[in-house]
Each structure stands twice: as structure tokens, then as C-alpha cells.
JSON list of C-alpha atoms in Angstrom, two decimals:
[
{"chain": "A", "resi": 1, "resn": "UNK", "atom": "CA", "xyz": [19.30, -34.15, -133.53]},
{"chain": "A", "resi": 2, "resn": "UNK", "atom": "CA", "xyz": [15.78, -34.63, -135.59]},
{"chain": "A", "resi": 3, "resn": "UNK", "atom": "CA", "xyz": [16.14, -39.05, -134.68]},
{"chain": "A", "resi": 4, "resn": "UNK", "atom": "CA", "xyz": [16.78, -38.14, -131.02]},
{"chain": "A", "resi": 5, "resn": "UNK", "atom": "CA", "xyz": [14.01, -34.65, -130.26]},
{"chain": "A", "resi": 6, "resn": "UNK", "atom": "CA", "xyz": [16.75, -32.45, -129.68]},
{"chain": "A", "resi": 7, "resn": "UNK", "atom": "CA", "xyz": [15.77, -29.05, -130.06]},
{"chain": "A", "resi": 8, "resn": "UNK", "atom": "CA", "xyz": [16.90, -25.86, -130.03]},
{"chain": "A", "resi": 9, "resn": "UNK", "atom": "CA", "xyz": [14.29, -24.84, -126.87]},
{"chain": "A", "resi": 10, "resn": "UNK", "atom": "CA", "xyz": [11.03, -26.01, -126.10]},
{"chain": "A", "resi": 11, "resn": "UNK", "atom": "CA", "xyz": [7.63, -24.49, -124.69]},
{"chain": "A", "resi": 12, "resn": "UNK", "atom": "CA", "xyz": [5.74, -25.74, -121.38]},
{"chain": "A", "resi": 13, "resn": "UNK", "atom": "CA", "xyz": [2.60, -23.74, -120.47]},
{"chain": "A", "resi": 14, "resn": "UNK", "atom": "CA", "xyz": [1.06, -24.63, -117.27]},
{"chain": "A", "resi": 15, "resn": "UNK", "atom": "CA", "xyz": [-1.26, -22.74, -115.07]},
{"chain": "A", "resi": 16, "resn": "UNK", "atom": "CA", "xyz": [-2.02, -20.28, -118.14]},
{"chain": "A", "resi": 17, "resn": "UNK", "atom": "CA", "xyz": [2.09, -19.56, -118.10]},
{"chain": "A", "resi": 18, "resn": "UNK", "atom": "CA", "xyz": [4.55, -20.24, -121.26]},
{"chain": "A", "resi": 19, "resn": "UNK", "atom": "CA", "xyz": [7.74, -20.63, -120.40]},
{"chain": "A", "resi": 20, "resn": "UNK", "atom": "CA", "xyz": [10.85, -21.01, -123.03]},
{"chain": "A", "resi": 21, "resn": "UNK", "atom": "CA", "xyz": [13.18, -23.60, -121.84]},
{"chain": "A", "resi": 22, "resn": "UNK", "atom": "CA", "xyz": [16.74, -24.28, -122.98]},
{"chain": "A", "resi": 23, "resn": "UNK", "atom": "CA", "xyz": [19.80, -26.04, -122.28]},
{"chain": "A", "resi": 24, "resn": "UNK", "atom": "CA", "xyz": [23.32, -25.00, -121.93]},
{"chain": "A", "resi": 25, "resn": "UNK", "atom": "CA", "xyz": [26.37, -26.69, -121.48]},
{"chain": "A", "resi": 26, "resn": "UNK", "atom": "CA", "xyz": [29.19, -24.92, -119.59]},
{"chain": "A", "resi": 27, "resn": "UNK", "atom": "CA", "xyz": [33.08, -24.14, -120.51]},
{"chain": "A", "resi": 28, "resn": "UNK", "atom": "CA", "xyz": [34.30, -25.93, -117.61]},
{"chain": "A", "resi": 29, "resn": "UNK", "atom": "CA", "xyz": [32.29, -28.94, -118.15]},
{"chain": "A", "resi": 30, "resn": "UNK", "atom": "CA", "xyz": [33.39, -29.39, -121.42]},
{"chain": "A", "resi": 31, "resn": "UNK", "atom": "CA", "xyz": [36.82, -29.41, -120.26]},
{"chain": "A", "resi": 32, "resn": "UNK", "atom": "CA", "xyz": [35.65, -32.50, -118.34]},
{"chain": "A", "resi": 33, "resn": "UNK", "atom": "CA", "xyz": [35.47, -34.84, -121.56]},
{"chain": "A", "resi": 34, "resn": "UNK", "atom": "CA", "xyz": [37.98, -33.60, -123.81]},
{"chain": "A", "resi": 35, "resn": "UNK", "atom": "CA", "xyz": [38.54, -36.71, -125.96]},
{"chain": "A", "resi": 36, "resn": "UNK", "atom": "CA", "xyz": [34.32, -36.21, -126.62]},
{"chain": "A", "resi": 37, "resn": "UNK", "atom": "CA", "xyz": [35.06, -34.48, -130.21]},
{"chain": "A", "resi": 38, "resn": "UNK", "atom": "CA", "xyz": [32.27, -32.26, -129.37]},
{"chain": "A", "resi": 39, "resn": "UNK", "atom": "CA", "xyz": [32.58, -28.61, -129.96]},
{"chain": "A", "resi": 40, "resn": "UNK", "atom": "CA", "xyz": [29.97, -26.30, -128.09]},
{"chain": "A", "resi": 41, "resn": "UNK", "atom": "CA", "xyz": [29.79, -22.33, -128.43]},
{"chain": "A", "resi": 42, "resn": "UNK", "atom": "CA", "xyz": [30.33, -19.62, -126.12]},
{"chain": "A", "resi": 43, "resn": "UNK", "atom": "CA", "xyz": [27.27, -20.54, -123.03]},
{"chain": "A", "resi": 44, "resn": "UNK", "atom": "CA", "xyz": [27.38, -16.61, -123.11]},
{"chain": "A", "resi": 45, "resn": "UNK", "atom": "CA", "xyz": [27.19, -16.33, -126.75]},
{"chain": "A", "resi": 46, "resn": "UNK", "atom": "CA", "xyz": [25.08, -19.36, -127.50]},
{"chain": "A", "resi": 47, "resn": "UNK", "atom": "CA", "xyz": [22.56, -18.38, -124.63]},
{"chain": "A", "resi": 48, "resn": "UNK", "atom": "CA", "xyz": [22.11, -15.07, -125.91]},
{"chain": "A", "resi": 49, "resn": "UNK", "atom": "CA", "xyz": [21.82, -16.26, -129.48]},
{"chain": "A", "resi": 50, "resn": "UNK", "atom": "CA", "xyz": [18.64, -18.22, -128.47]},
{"chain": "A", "resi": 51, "resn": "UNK", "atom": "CA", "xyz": [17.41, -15.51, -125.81]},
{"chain": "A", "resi": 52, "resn": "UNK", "atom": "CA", "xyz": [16.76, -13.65, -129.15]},
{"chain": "A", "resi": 53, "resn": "UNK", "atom": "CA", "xyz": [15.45, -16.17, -131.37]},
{"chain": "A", "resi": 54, "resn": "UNK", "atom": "CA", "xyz": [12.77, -17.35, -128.47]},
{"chain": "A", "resi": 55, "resn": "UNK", "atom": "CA", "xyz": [11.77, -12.61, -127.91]},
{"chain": "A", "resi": 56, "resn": "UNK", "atom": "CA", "xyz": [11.50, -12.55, -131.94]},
{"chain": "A", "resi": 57, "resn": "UNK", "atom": "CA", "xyz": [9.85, -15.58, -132.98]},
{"chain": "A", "resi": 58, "resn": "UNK", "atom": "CA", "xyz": [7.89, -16.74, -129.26]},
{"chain": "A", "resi": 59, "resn": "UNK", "atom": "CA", "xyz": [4.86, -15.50, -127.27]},
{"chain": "A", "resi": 60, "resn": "UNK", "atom": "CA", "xyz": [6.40, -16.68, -123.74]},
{"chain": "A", "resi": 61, "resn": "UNK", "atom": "CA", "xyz": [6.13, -15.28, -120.36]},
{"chain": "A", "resi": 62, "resn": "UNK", "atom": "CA", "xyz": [9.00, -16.10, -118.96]},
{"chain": "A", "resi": 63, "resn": "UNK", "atom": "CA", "xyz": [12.90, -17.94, -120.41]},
{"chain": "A", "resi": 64, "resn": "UNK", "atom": "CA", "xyz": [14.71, -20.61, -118.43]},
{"chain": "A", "resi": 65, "resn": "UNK", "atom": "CA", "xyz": [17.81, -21.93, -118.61]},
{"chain": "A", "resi": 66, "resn": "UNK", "atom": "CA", "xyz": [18.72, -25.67, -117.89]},
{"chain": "A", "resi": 67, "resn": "UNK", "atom": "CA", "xyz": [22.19, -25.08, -117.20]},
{"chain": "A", "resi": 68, "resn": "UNK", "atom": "CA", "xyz": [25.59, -27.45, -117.18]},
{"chain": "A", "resi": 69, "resn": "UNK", "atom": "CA", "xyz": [27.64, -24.64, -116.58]},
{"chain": "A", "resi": 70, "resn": "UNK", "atom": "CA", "xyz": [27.75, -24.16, -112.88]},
{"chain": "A", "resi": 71, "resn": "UNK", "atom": "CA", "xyz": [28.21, -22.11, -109.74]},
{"chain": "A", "resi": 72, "resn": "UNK", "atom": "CA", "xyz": [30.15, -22.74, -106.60]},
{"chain": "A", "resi": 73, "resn": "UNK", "atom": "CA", "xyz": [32.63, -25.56, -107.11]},
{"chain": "A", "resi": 74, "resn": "UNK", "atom": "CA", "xyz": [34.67, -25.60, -104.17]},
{"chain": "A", "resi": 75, "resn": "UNK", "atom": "CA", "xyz": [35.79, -23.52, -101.23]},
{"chain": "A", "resi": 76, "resn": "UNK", "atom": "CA", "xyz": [37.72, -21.09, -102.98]},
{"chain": "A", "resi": 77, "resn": "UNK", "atom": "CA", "xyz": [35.19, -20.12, -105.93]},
{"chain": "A", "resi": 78, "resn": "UNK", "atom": "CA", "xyz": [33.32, -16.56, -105.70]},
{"chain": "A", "resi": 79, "resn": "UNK", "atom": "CA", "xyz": [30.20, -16.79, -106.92]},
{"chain": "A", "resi": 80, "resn": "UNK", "atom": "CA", "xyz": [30.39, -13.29, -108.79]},
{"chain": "A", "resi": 81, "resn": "UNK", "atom": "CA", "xyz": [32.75, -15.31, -110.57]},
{"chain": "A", "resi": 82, "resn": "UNK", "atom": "CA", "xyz": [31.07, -18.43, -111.71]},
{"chain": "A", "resi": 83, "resn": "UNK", "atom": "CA", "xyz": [29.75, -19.60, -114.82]},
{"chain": "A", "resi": 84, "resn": "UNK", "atom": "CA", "xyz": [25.90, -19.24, -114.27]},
{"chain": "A", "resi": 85, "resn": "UNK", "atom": "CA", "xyz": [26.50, -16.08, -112.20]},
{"chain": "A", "resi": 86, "resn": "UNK", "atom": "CA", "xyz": [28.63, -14.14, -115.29]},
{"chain": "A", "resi": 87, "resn": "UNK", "atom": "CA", "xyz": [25.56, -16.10, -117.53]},
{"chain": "A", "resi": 88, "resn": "UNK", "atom": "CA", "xyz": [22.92, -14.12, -115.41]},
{"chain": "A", "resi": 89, "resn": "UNK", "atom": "CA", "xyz": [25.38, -10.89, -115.90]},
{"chain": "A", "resi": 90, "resn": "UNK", "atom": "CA", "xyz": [25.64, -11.32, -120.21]},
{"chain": "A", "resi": 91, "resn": "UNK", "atom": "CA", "xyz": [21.68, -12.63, -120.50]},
{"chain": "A", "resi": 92, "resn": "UNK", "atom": "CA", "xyz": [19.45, -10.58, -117.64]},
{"chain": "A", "resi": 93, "resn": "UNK", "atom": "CA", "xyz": [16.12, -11.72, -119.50]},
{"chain": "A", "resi": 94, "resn": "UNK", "atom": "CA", "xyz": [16.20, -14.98, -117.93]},
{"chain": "A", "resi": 95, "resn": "UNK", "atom": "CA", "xyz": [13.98, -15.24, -115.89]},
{"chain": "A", "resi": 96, "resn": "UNK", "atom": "CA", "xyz": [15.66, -18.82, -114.10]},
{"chain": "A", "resi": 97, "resn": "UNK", "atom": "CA", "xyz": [18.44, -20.29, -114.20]},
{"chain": "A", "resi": 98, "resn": "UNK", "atom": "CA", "xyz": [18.23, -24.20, -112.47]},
{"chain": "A", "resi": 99, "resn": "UNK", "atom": "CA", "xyz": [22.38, -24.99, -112.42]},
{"chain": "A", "resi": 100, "resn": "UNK", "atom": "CA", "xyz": [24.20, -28.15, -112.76]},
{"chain": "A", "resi": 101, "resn": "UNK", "atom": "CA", "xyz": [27.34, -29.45, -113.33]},
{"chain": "A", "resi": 102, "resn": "UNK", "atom": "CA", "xyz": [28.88, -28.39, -109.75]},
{"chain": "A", "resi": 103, "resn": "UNK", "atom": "CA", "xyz": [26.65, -30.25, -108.01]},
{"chain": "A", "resi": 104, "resn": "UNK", "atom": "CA", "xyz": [26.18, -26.97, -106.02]},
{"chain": "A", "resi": 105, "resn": "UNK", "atom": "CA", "xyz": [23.67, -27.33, -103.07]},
{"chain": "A", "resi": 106, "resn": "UNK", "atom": "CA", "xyz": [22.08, -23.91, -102.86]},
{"chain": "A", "resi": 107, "resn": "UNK", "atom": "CA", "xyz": [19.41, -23.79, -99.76]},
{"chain": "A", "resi": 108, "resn": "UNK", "atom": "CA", "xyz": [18.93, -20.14, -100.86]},
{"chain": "A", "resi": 109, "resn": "UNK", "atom": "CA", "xyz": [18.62, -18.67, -104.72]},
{"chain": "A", "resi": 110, "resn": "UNK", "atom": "CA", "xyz": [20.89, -16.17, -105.66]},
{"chain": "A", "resi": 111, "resn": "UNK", "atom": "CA", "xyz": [19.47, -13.10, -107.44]},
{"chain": "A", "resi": 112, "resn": "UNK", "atom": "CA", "xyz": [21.30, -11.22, -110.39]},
{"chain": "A", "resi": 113, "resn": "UNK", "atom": "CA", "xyz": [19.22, -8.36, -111.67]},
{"chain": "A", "resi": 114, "resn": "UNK", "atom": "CA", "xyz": [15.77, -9.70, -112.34]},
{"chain": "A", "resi": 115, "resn": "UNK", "atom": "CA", "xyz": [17.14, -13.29, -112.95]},
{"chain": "A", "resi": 116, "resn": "UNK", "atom": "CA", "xyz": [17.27, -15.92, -110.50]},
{"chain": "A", "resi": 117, "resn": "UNK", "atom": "CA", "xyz": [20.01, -19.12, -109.77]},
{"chain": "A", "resi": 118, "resn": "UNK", "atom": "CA", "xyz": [19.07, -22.35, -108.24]},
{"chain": "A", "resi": 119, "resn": "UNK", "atom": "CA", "xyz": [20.54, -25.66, -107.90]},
{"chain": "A", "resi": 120, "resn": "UNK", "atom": "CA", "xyz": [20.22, -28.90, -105.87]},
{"chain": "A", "resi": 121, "resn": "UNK", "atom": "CA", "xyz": [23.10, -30.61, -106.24]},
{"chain": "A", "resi": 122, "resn": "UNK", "atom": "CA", "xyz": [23.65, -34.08, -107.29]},
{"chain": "A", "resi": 123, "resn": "UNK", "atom": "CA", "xyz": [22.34, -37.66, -106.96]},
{"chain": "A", "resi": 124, "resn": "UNK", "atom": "CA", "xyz": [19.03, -36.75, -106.64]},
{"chain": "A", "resi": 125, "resn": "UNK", "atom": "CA", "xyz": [19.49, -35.85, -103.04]},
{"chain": "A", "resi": 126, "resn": "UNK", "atom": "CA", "xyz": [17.25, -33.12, -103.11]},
{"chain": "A", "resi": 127, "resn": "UNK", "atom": "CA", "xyz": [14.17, -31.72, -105.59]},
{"chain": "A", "resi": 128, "resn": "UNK", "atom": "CA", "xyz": [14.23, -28.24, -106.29]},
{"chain": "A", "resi": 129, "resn": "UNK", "atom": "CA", "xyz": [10.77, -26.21, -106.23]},
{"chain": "A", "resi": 130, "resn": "UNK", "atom": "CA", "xyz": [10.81, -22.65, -106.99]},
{"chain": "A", "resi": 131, "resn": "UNK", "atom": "CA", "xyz": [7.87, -20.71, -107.08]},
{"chain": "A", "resi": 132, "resn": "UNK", "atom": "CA", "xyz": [7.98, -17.29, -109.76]},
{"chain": "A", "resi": 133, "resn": "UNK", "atom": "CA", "xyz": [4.88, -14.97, -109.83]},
{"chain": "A", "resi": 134, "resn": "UNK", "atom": "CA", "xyz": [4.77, -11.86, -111.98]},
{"chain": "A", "resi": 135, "resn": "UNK", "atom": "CA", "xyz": [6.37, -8.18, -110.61]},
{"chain": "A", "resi": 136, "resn": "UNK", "atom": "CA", "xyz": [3.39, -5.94, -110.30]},
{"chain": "A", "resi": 137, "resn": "UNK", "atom": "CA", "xyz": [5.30, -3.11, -111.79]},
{"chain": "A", "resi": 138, "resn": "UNK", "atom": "CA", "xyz": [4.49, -3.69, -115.39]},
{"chain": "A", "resi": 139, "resn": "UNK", "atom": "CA", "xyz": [7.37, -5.06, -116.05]},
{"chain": "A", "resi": 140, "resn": "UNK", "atom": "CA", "xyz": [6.99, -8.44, -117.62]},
{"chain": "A", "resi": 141, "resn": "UNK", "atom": "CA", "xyz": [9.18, -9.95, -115.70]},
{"chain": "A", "resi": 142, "resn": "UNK", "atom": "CA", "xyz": [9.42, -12.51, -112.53]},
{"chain": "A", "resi": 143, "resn": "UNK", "atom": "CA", "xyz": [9.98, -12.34, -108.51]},
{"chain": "A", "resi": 144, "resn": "UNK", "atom": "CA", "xyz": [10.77, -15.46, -106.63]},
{"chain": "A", "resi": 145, "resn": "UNK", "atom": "CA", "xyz": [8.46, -15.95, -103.76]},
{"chain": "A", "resi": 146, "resn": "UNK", "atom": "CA", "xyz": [9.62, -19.09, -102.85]},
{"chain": "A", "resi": 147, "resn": "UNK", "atom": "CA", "xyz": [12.12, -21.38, -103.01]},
{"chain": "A", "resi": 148, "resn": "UNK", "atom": "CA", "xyz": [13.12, -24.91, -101.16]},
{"chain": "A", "resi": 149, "resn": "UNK", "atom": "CA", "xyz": [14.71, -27.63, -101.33]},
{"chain": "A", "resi": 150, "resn": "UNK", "atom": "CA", "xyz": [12.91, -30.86, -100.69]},
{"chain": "A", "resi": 151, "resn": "UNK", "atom": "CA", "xyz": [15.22, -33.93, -99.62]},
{"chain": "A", "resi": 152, "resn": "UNK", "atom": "CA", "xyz": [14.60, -37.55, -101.82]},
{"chain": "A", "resi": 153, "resn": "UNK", "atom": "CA", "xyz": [14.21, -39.57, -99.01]},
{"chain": "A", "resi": 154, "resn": "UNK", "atom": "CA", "xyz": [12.85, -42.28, -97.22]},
{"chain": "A", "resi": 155, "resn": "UNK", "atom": "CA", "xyz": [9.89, -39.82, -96.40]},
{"chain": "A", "resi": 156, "resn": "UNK", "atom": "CA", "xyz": [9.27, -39.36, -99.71]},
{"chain": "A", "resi": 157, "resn": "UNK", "atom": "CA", "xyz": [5.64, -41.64, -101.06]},
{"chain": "A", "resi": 158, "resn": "UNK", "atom": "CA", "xyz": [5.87, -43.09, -103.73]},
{"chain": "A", "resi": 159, "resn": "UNK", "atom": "CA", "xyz": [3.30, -41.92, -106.49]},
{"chain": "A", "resi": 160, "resn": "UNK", "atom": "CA", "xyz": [2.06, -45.11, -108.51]},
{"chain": "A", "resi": 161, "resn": "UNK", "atom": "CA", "xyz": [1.28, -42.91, -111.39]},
{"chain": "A", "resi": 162, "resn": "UNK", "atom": "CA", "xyz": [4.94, -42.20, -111.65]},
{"chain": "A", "resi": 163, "resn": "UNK", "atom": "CA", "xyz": [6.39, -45.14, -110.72]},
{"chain": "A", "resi": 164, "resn": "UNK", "atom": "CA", "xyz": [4.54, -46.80, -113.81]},
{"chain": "A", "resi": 165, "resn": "UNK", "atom": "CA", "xyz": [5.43, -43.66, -116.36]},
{"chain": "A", "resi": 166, "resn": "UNK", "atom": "CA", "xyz": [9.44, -44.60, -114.90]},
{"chain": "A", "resi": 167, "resn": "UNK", "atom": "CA", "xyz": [9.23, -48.32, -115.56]},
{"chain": "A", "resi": 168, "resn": "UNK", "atom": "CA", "xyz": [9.76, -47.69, -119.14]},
{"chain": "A", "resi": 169, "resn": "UNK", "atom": "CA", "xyz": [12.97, -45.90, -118.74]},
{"chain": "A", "resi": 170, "resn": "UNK", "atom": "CA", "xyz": [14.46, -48.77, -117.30]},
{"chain": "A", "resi": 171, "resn": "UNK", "atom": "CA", "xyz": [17.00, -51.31, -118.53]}
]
């Protein structure tokens, strides 16, 4: 993990705000590469695990969660019952979590307690941009004021600043 950055969760402050940020990979997309001969934890267990280590050994306003576990799949999935959803249930201190793994198009967040679930879907169809400010009540914790979905298109300018910071992740 050391030769490739991999950590357990990393810290971005911007705007006078640190955030905790952490990835996740789901049960059901594990199931997707069986033959990988890579074991993960519990997402439950494993996210709560680090929820803890980031309160006790962190100064950060707010937690989110970069997850590959998921929400709506198809037609006949509840969302009460997916993966990030029962995540947002076992872990209510994060503050976001941006899904993946579905390639779930969600034009509105879905709220679960004090913790929020966005995703937008796949192929880099859309951008995601969700906007958190801080309750008033005292609480220490987060309220969505906006969130949108912004499609990748041919409306889209490029920015020469990072179209040159790209190049170098190219083959």
C-alpha cells in the first residue's frame, strides 16, 4: 500500500473546512471479481472501524465516504434496502456518502438521519456537485443545500489548466 499512497483515509481542507475522506468497497461488488483473491471486511464493519479512528485521532468537520458499495441497481431494488442506504443506517456520522458501483443516477440525494447519498452514475456522464453548510443547531453536523447534477457534455469548456494536469495520466 506504502509504494502505491494507499491510505487508510485522507484529509482535504478547503474553504477553512476539513473533511475525512475514505473509501469503501461494497459486498456485492466484490462478488463481481471473485477469482480477484482479494478479501475485504464487512463495508459496515470496516466503515465504522475507521469512523472511529478518524473522531479519536482527527480534528475534521465533516467524514465522507467514497463508496463502491451501491444503491439502486435495478427496477426491483428498495432503496431502504441497499448497500449505501443500510451503510448510512450502521454509520450516521457521515456526513456524505458519493455512491458507486451501481452506476445509480440520482437527480435528487437521499437523506438518512443527518447523512446524505449521492451518485452520478457511470461513464462520466454527469459531475456531481453537492453543496453541505453547517446545521445552526449546534450540532456539528451538515445540511445539504444543494445538490445537481451537471451533464459532461459537448457544452462543457474545456479548462487548459486541466487539460495539461490530465496529459500525464495518459498512455
Amino acid at each position: 500500500y506504502d509504494a502505491y499512497g494507499v491510505k487508510e483515509y485522507t484529509i482535504i481542507e478547503h474553504a477553512g473546512i476539513r473533511a475525512a475522506m475514505f473509501g469503501l468497497m461494497g459486498e456485492n461488488a466484490v462478488e463481481y471479481a471473485p477469482e480477484s483473491g482479494l478479501l475485504f471486511k464487512d463495508a459496515k464493519e470496516a466503515a465504522a472501524e475507521t469512523e472511529k479512528k478518524i473522531k479519536t485521532e482527527e480534528d475534521v468537520d465533516m467524514i465522507i465516504c467514497l463508496s463502491h458499495c451501491g444503491t439502486i441497481e435495478n427496477e426491483d431494488d428498495v432503496m431502504e434496502e441497499t448497500e449505501d442506504y443500510l451503510l448510512a443506517e450502521a454509520v450516521p456520522e457521515i456526513d456524505l456518502i458519493i455512491s458507486g458501483h451501481t452506476h445509480t443516477v440520482l437527480e435528487e440525494a437521499v437523506q438518512v438521519g443527518d447523512t446524505y447519498i449521492v451518485s452520478c452514475g457511470a461513464y462520466n456522464a454527469y459531475m456531481g456537485h453537492a453543496v453541505l453548510e453547517p446545521k445552526t443547531d449546534g450540532s456539528g453536523r451538515y445540511v445539504l443545500s444543494s445538490y445537481r447534477l451537471i451533464p459532461l457534455d459537448e457544452t462543457v469548456v474545456d479548462d487548459a489548466a486541466v487539460k495539461e494536469e490530465l496529459k500525464g495520466y495518459h498512455i
